[in-house]
mmCIF file of C-alpha atoms in Angstrom:
data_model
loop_
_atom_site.group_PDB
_atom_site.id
_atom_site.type_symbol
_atom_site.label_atom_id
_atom_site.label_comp_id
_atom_site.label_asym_id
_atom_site.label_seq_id
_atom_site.Cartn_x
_atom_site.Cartn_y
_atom_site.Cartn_z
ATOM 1 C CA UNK A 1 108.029 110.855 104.448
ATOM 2 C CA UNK A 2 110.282 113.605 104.790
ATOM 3 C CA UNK A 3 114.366 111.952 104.833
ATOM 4 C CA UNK A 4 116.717 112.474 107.413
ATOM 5 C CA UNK A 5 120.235 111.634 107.565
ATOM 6 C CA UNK A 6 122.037 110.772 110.871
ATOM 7 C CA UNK A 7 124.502 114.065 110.662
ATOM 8 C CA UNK A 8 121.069 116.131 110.478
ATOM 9 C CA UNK A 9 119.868 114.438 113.482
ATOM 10 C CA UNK A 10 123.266 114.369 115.592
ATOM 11 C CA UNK A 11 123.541 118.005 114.704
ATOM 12 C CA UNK A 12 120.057 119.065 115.584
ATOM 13 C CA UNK A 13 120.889 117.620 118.881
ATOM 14 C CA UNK A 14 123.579 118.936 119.551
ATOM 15 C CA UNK A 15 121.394 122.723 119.624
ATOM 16 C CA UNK A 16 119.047 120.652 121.608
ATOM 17 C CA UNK A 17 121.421 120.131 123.991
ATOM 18 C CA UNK A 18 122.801 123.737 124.536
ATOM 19 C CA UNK A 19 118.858 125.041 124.229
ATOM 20 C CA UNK A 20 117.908 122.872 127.095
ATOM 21 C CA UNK A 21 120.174 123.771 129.396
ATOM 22 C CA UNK A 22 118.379 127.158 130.325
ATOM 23 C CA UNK A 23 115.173 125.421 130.040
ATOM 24 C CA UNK A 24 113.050 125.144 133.516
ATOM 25 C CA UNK A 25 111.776 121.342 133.668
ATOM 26 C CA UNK A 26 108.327 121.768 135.320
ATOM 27 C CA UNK A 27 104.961 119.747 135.444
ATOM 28 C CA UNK A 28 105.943 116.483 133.834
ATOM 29 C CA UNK A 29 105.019 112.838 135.170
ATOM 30 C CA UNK A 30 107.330 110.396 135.123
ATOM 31 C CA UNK A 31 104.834 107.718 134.541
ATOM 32 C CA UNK A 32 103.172 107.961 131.242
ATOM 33 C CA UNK A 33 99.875 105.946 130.746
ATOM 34 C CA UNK A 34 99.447 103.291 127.953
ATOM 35 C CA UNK A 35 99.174 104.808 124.993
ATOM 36 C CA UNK A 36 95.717 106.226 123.439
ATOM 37 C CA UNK A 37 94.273 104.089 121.130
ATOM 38 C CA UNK A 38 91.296 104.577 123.349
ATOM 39 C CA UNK A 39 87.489 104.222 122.059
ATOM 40 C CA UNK A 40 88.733 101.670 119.446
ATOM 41 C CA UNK A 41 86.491 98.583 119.647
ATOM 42 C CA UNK A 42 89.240 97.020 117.352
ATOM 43 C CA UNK A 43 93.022 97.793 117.747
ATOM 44 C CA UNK A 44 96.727 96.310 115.828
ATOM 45 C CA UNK A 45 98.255 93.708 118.352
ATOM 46 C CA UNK A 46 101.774 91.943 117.655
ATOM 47 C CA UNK A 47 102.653 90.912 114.161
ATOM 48 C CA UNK A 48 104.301 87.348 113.515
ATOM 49 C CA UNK A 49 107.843 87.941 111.227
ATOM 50 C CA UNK A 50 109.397 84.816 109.388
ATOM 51 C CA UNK A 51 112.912 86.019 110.080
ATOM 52 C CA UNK A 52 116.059 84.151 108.429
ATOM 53 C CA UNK A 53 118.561 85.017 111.809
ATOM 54 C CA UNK A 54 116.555 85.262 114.941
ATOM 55 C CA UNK A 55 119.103 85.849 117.003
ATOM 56 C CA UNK A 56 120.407 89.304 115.268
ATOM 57 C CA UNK A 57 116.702 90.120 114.610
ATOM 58 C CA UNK A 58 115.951 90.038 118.584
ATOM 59 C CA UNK A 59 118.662 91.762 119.375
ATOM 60 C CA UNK A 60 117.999 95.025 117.030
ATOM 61 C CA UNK A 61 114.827 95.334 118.359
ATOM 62 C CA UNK A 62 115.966 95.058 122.116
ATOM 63 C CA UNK A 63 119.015 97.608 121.307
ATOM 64 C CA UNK A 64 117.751 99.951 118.870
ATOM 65 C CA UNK A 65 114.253 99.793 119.294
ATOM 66 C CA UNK A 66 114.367 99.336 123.376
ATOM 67 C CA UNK A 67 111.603 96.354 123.359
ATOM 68 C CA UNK A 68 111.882 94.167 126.063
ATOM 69 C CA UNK A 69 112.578 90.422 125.397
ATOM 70 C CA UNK A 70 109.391 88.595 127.084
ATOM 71 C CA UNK A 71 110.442 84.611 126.193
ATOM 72 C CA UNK A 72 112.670 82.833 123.518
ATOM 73 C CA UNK A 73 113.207 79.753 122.663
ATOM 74 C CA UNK A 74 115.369 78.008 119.552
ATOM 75 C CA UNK A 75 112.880 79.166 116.680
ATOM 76 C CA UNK A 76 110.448 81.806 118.337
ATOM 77 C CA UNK A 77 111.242 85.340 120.281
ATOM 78 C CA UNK A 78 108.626 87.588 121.638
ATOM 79 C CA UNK A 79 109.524 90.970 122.523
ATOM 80 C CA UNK A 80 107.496 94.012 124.216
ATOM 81 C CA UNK A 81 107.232 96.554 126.687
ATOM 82 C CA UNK A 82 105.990 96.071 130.288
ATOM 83 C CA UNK A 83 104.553 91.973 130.134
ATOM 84 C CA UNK A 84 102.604 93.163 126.760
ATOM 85 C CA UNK A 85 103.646 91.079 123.606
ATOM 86 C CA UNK A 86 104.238 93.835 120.975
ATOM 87 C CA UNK A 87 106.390 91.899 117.840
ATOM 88 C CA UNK A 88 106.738 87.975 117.341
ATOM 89 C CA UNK A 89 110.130 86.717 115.463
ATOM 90 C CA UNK A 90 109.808 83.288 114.254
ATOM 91 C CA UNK A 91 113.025 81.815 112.385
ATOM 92 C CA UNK A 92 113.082 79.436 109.156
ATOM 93 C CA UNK A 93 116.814 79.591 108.198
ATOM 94 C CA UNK A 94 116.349 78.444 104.248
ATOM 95 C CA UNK A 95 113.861 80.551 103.662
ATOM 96 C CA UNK A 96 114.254 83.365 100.718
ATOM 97 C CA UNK A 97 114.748 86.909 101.859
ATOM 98 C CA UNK A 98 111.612 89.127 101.044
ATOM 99 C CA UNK A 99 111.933 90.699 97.200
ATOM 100 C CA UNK A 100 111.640 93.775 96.322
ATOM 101 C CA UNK A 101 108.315 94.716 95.046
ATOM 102 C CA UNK A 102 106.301 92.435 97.443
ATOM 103 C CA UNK A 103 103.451 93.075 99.395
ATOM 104 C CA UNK A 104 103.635 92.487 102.967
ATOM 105 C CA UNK A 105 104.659 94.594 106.085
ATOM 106 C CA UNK A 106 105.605 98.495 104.403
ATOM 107 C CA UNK A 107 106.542 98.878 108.502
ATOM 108 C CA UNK A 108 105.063 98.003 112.225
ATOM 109 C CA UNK A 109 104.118 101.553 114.318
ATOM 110 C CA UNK A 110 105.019 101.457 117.939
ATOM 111 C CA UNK A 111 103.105 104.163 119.524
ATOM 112 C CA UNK A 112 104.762 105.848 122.600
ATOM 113 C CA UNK A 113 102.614 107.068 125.427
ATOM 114 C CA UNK A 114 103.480 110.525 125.060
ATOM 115 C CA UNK A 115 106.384 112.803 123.074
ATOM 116 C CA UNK A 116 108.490 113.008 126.354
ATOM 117 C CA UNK A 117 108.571 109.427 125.937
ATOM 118 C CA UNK A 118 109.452 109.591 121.879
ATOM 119 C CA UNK A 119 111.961 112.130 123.004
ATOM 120 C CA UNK A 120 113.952 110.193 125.427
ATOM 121 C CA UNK A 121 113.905 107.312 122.834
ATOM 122 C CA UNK A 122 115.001 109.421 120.011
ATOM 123 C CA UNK A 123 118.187 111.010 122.686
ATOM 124 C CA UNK A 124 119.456 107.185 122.810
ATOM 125 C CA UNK A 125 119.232 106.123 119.306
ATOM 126 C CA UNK A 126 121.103 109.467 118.623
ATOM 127 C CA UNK A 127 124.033 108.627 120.848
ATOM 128 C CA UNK A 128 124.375 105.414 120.123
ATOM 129 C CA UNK A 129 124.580 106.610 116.569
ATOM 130 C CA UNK A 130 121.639 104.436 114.791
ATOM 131 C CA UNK A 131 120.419 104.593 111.338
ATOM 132 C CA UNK A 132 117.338 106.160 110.335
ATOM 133 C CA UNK A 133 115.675 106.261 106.959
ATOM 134 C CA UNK A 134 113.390 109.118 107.153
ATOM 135 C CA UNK A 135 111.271 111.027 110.089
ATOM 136 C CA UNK A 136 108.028 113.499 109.751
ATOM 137 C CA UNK A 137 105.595 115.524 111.484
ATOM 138 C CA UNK A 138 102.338 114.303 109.827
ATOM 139 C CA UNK A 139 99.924 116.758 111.985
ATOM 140 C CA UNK A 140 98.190 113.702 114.015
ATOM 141 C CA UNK A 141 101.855 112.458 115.010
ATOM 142 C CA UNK A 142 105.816 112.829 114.994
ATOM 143 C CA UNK A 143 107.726 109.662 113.702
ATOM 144 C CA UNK A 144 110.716 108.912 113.167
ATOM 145 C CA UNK A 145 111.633 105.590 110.708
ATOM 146 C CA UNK A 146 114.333 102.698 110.632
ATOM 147 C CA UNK A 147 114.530 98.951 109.150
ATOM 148 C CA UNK A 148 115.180 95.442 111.218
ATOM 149 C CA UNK A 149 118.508 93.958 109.920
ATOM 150 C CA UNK A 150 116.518 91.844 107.213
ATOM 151 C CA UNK A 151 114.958 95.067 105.712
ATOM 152 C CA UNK A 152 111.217 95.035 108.299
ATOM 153 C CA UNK A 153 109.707 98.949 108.246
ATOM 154 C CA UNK A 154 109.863 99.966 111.476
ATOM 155 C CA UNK A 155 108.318 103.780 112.931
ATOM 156 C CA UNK A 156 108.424 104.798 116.246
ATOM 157 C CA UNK A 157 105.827 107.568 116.503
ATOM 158 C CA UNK A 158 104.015 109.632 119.325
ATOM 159 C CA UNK A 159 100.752 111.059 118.571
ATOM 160 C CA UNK A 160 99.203 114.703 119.040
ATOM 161 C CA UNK A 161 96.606 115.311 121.093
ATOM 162 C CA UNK A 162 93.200 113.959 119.813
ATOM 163 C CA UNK A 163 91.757 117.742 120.730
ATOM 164 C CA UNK A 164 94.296 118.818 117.646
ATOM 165 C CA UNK A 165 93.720 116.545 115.185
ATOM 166 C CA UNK A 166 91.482 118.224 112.297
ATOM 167 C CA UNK A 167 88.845 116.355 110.827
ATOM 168 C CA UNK A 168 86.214 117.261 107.911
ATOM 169 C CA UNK A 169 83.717 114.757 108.035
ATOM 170 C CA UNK A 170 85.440 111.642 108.405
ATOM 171 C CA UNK A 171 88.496 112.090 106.994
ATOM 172 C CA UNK A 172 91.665 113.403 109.317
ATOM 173 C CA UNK A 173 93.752 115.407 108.035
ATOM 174 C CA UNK A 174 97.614 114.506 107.558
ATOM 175 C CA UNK A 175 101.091 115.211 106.056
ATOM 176 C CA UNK A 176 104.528 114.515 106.060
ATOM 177 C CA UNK A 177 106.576 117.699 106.891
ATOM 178 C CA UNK A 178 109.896 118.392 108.290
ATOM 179 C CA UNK A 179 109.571 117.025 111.928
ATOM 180 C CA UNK A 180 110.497 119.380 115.073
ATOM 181 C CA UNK A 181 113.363 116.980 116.344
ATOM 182 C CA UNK A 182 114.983 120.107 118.902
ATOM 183 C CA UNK A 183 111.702 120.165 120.178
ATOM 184 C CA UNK A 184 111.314 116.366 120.382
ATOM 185 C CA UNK A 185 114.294 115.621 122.212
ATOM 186 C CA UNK A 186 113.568 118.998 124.952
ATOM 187 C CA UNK A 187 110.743 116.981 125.600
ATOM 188 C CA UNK A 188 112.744 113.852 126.202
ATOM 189 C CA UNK A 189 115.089 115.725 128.279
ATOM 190 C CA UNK A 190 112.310 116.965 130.320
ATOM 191 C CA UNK A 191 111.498 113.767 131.793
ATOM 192 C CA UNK A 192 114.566 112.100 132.175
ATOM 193 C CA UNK A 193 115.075 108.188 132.624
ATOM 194 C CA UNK A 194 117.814 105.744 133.620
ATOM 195 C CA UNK A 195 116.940 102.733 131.148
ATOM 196 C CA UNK A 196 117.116 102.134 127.952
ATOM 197 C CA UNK A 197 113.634 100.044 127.831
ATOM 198 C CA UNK A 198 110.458 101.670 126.249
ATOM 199 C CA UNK A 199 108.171 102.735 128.362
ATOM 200 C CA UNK A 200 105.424 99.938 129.575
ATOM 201 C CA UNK A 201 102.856 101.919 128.265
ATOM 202 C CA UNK A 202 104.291 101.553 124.585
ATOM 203 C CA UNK A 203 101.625 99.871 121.883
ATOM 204 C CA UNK A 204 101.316 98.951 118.584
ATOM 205 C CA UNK A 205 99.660 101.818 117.246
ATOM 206 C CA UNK A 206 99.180 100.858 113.912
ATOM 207 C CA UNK A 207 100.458 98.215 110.954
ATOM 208 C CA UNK A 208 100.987 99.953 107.620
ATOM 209 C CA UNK A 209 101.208 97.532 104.566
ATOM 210 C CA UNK A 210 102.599 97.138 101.010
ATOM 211 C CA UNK A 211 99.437 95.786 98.318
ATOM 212 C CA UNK A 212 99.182 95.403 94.787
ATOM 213 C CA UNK A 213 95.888 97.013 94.443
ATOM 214 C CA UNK A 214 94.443 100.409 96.164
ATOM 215 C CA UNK A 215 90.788 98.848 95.115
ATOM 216 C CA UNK A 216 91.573 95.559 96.399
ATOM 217 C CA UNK A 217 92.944 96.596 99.711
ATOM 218 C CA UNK A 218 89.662 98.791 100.568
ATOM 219 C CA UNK A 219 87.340 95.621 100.324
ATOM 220 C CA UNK A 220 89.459 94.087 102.333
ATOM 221 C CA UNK A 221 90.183 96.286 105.123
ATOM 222 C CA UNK A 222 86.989 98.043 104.453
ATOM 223 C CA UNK A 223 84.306 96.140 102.768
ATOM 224 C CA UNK A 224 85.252 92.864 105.131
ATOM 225 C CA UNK A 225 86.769 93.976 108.358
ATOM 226 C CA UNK A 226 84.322 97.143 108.073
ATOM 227 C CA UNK A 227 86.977 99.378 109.382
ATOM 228 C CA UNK A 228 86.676 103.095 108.607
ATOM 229 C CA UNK A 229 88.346 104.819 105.646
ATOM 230 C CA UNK A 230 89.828 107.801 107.507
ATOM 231 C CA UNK A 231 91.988 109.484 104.647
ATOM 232 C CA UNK A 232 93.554 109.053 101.468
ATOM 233 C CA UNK A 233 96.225 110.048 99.227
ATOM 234 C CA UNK A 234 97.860 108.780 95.840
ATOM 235 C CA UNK A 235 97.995 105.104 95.740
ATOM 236 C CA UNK A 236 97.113 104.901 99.769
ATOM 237 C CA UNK A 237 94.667 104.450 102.320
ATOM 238 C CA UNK A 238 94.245 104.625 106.007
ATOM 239 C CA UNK A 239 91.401 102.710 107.924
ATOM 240 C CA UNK A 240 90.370 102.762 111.475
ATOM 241 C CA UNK A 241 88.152 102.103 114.326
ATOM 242 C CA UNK A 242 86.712 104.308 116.661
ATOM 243 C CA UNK A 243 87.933 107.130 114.807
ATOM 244 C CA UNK A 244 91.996 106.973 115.315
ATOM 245 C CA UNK A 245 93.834 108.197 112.777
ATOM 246 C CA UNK A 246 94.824 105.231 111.659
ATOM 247 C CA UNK A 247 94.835 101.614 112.906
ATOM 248 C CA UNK A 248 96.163 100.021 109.332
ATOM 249 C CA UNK A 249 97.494 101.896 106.141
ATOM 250 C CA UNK A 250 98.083 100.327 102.927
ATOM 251 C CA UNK A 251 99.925 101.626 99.643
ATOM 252 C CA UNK A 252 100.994 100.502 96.203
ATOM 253 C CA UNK A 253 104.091 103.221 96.407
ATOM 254 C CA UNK A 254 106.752 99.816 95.879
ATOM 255 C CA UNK A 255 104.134 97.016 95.475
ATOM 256 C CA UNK A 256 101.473 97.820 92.409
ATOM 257 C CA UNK A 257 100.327 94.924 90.860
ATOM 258 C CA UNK A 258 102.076 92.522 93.791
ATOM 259 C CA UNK A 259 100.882 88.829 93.769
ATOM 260 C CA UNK A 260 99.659 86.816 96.885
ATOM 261 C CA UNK A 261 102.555 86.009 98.775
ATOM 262 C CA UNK A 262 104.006 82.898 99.011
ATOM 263 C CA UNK A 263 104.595 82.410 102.499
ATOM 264 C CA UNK A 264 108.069 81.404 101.917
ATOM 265 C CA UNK A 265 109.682 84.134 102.768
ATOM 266 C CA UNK A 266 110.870 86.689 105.246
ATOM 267 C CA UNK A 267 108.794 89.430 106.246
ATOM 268 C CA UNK A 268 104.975 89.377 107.518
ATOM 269 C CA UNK A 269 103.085 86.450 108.423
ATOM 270 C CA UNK A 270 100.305 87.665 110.631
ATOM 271 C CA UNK A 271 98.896 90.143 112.578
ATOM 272 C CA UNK A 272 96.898 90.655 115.586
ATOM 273 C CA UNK A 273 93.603 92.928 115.882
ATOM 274 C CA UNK A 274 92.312 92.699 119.325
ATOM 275 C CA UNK A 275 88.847 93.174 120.592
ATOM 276 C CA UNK A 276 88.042 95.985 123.529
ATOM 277 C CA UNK A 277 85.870 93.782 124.647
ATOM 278 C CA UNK A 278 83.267 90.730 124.674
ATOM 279 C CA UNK A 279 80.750 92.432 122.332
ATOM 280 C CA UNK A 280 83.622 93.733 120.215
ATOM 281 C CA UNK A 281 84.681 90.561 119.485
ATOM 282 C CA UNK A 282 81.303 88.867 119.273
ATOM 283 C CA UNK A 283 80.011 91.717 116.351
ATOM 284 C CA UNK A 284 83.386 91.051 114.373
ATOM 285 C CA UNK A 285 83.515 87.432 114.579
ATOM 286 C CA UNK A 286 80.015 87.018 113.647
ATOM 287 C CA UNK A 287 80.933 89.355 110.897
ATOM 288 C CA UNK A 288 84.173 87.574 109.676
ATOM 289 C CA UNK A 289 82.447 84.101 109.987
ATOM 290 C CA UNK A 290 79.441 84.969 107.472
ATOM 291 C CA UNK A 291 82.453 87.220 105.040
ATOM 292 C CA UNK A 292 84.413 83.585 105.096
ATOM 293 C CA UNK A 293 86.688 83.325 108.150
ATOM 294 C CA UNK A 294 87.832 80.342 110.328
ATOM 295 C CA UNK A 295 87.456 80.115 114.362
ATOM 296 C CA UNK A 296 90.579 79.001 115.622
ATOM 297 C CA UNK A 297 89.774 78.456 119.440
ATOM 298 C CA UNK A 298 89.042 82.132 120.580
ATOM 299 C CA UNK A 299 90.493 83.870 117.431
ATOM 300 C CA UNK A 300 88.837 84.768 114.073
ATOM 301 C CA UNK A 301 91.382 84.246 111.019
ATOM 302 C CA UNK A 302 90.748 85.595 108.167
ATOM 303 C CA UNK A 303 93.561 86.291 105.135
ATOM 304 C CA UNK A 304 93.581 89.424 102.999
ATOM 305 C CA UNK A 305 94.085 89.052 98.721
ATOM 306 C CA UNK A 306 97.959 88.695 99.054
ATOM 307 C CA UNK A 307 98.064 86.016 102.126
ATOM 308 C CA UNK A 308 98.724 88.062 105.080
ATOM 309 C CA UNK A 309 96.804 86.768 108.175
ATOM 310 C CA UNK A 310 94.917 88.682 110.231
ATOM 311 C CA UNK A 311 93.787 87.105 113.257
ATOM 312 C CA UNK A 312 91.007 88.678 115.787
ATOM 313 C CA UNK A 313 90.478 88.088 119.144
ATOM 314 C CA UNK A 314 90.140 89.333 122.527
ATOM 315 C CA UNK A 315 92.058 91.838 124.884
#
C-alpha cells in the first residue's frame, strides 16, 4: 500500500479542480448499479465489531465513511447504504481495546458501484479534511484507506473493469502503485451529487484479515470454505468465488504467529458470506456441515483457527 498524506491529497485536488473546469461532462448516469460482485455464488456481507464507544464509532462511519444509519438501539448500530446492512457495531464498554499484533479484521472493503462514485466520495472526505493512512492503484481497483476511531481497517475502493483485469491461469494479477487521485476525483466531478450518503448500490466487496499463519489461513479459507486461491504475495493470500479478485485476503504482515482470539476484545467478531442463491447455499452448507459447522436457523457457522466467525447464509 502505497502512503498518502492529507497535504498530498488536498494538493492533488486542488489541480483537479482547475483541470476540470475545461473538462466537457458527457455520457455519465447518475444512477450507478449495485456494485459487481456478480457470478459469485458466495460473496462478504456485514461484519459484527465489538466496539468500546458505539456512539463515536456510528458516527465516523456515517460522517467519514457516508454509510447510512439503518437502526440503533442502546448496545447495537447497523449502518449501510440504500436498506442493505453493510457493518454491525455492537458495544461492550469494559472490554480491552484490540492489541497490537492480533489477528482479526486487517480492514472491511466497501466497494463503490463505479469510480465516479469513489470520486465524489473521495471530493468530500478531502474537504472536510479526513485522515487517510495510505491509497493505491492495485490494477483490479483504486482504494483509498482510513481507520474507525478504535483503530478498525477501513478501504473504500472501486474496481476496474472485469474486461481489464489480467489473469494467467487462475491467478489475477495485482499491485500497489501510486493511485491516479486527479483522475479519481474528475470522475467524481463528472457526476455530481447533492448528499453526502454512499451510493445505494455500495457493497462489501471484500474482508481482508490479520492471521498468524499463511498455511493455516489457506485450509481454512481454502481447504474448508473451498474458495479459490486467486493470488499471492509474501506472507498473503487472496481467495474468491466466481473468479473476483478477491472476496477475503489474509496476511501475517503485523500478526505472524497470532493466537486464537479471545473474544474479549474490540475489533472483529463475525462476518457474513451470503449465498446467490438456494443451491449456493445448499452445496456450502452441506459442505460446512460434514467439515464441522453448526446450523443456526438458516445460517451455517463455522469459526476459522483464531476465532473469527464466519456465518453463511442466504441473499
Amino acid at each position: 500500500m502505497n502512503d498518502v498524506t492529507r497535504r498530498e491529497l488536498l494538493a492533488l485536488a486542488g489541480s483537479a479542480s482547475a483541470f476540470a473546469a475545461t473538462t466537457a461532462l458527457v455520457g455519465l448516469s447518475t444512477t450507478p448499479a449495485l456494485a459487481d460482485t456478480a457470478d459469485a455464488p458466495l460473496r462478504p456481507g456485514a461484519p459484527l465489531l465489538l466496539v468500546r464507544d458505539l456512539e463515536t464509532v456510528a458516527r465516523y462511519y456515517e460522517e467519514v465513511i457516508g454509510l447510512h444509519l439503518l437502526h440503533q438501539d442502546k448496545d447495537e448500530a447497523y449502518l449501510g447504504a440504500g436498506e442493505r446492512p453493510l457493518l454491525v457495531l455492537r458495544q461492550r464498554p469494559n472490554i480491552d481495546l484490540e492489541p497490537l499484533g492480533s489477528a482479526g479484521l486487517f480492514h472491511t472493503a466497501f466497494l463503490m458501484p463505479d469510480r465516479p462514485s469513489l470520486g465524489r466520495w473521495l471530493m468530500r472526505a478531502i474537504e472536510d479534511r479526513r485522515e487517510f493512512v495510505g491509497a493505491a492503484d492495485h490494477l483490479v481497483s483504486e482504494a483509498f484507506y482510513l481507520q474507525d476511531p478504535e483503530g478498525n481497517g477501513i478501504e473504500v475502493y472501486a474496481d476496474r473493469p472485469r474486461a481489464e483485469w489480467r489473469w494467467k491461469g487462475e491467478a489475477v494479477e495485482m499491485a500497489s502503485l501510486a493511485p491516479d487521485i486527479e483522475g479519481i476525483i474528475l470522475s467524481g466531478r463528472a457526476r455530481p451529487s447533492d448528499t453526502s450518503r454512499v451510493p445505494d448500490g455500495m457493497t462489501v466487496g471484500h474482508i481482508h484479515l490479520r492471521v498468524g499463519g499463511i498455511p493455516e489461513a489457506e485450509a481454512f479459507y481454502n481447504g474448508i470454505l473451498d474458495f479459490d486461491v486467486t493470488a499471492r504475495i509474501p506472507d498473503a493470500t487472496f481467495y474468491s468465488t466466481g473468479r473476483y479478485h478477491h472476496h477475503i485476503a489474509t496476511n501475517t504482515w503485523q500478526s505472524a504467529g497470532a493466537p486464537k482470539r479471545s473474544g474479549t476484545i474490540t475489533g472483529l467478531a463475525s462476518f457474513e458470506l451470503i449465498a446467490a442463491d438456494q443451491v449456493a447455499f445448499d452445496a456450502m452448507a452441506n459442505h460446512l456441515l460434514a467439515k464441522g459447522g453448526r446450523r443456526d436457523g438458516e445460517m451455517i457457522t463455522v469459526a476459522d483457527p483464531w476465532g473469527n466467525l464466519v456465518q453463511v447464509r442466504r441473499a
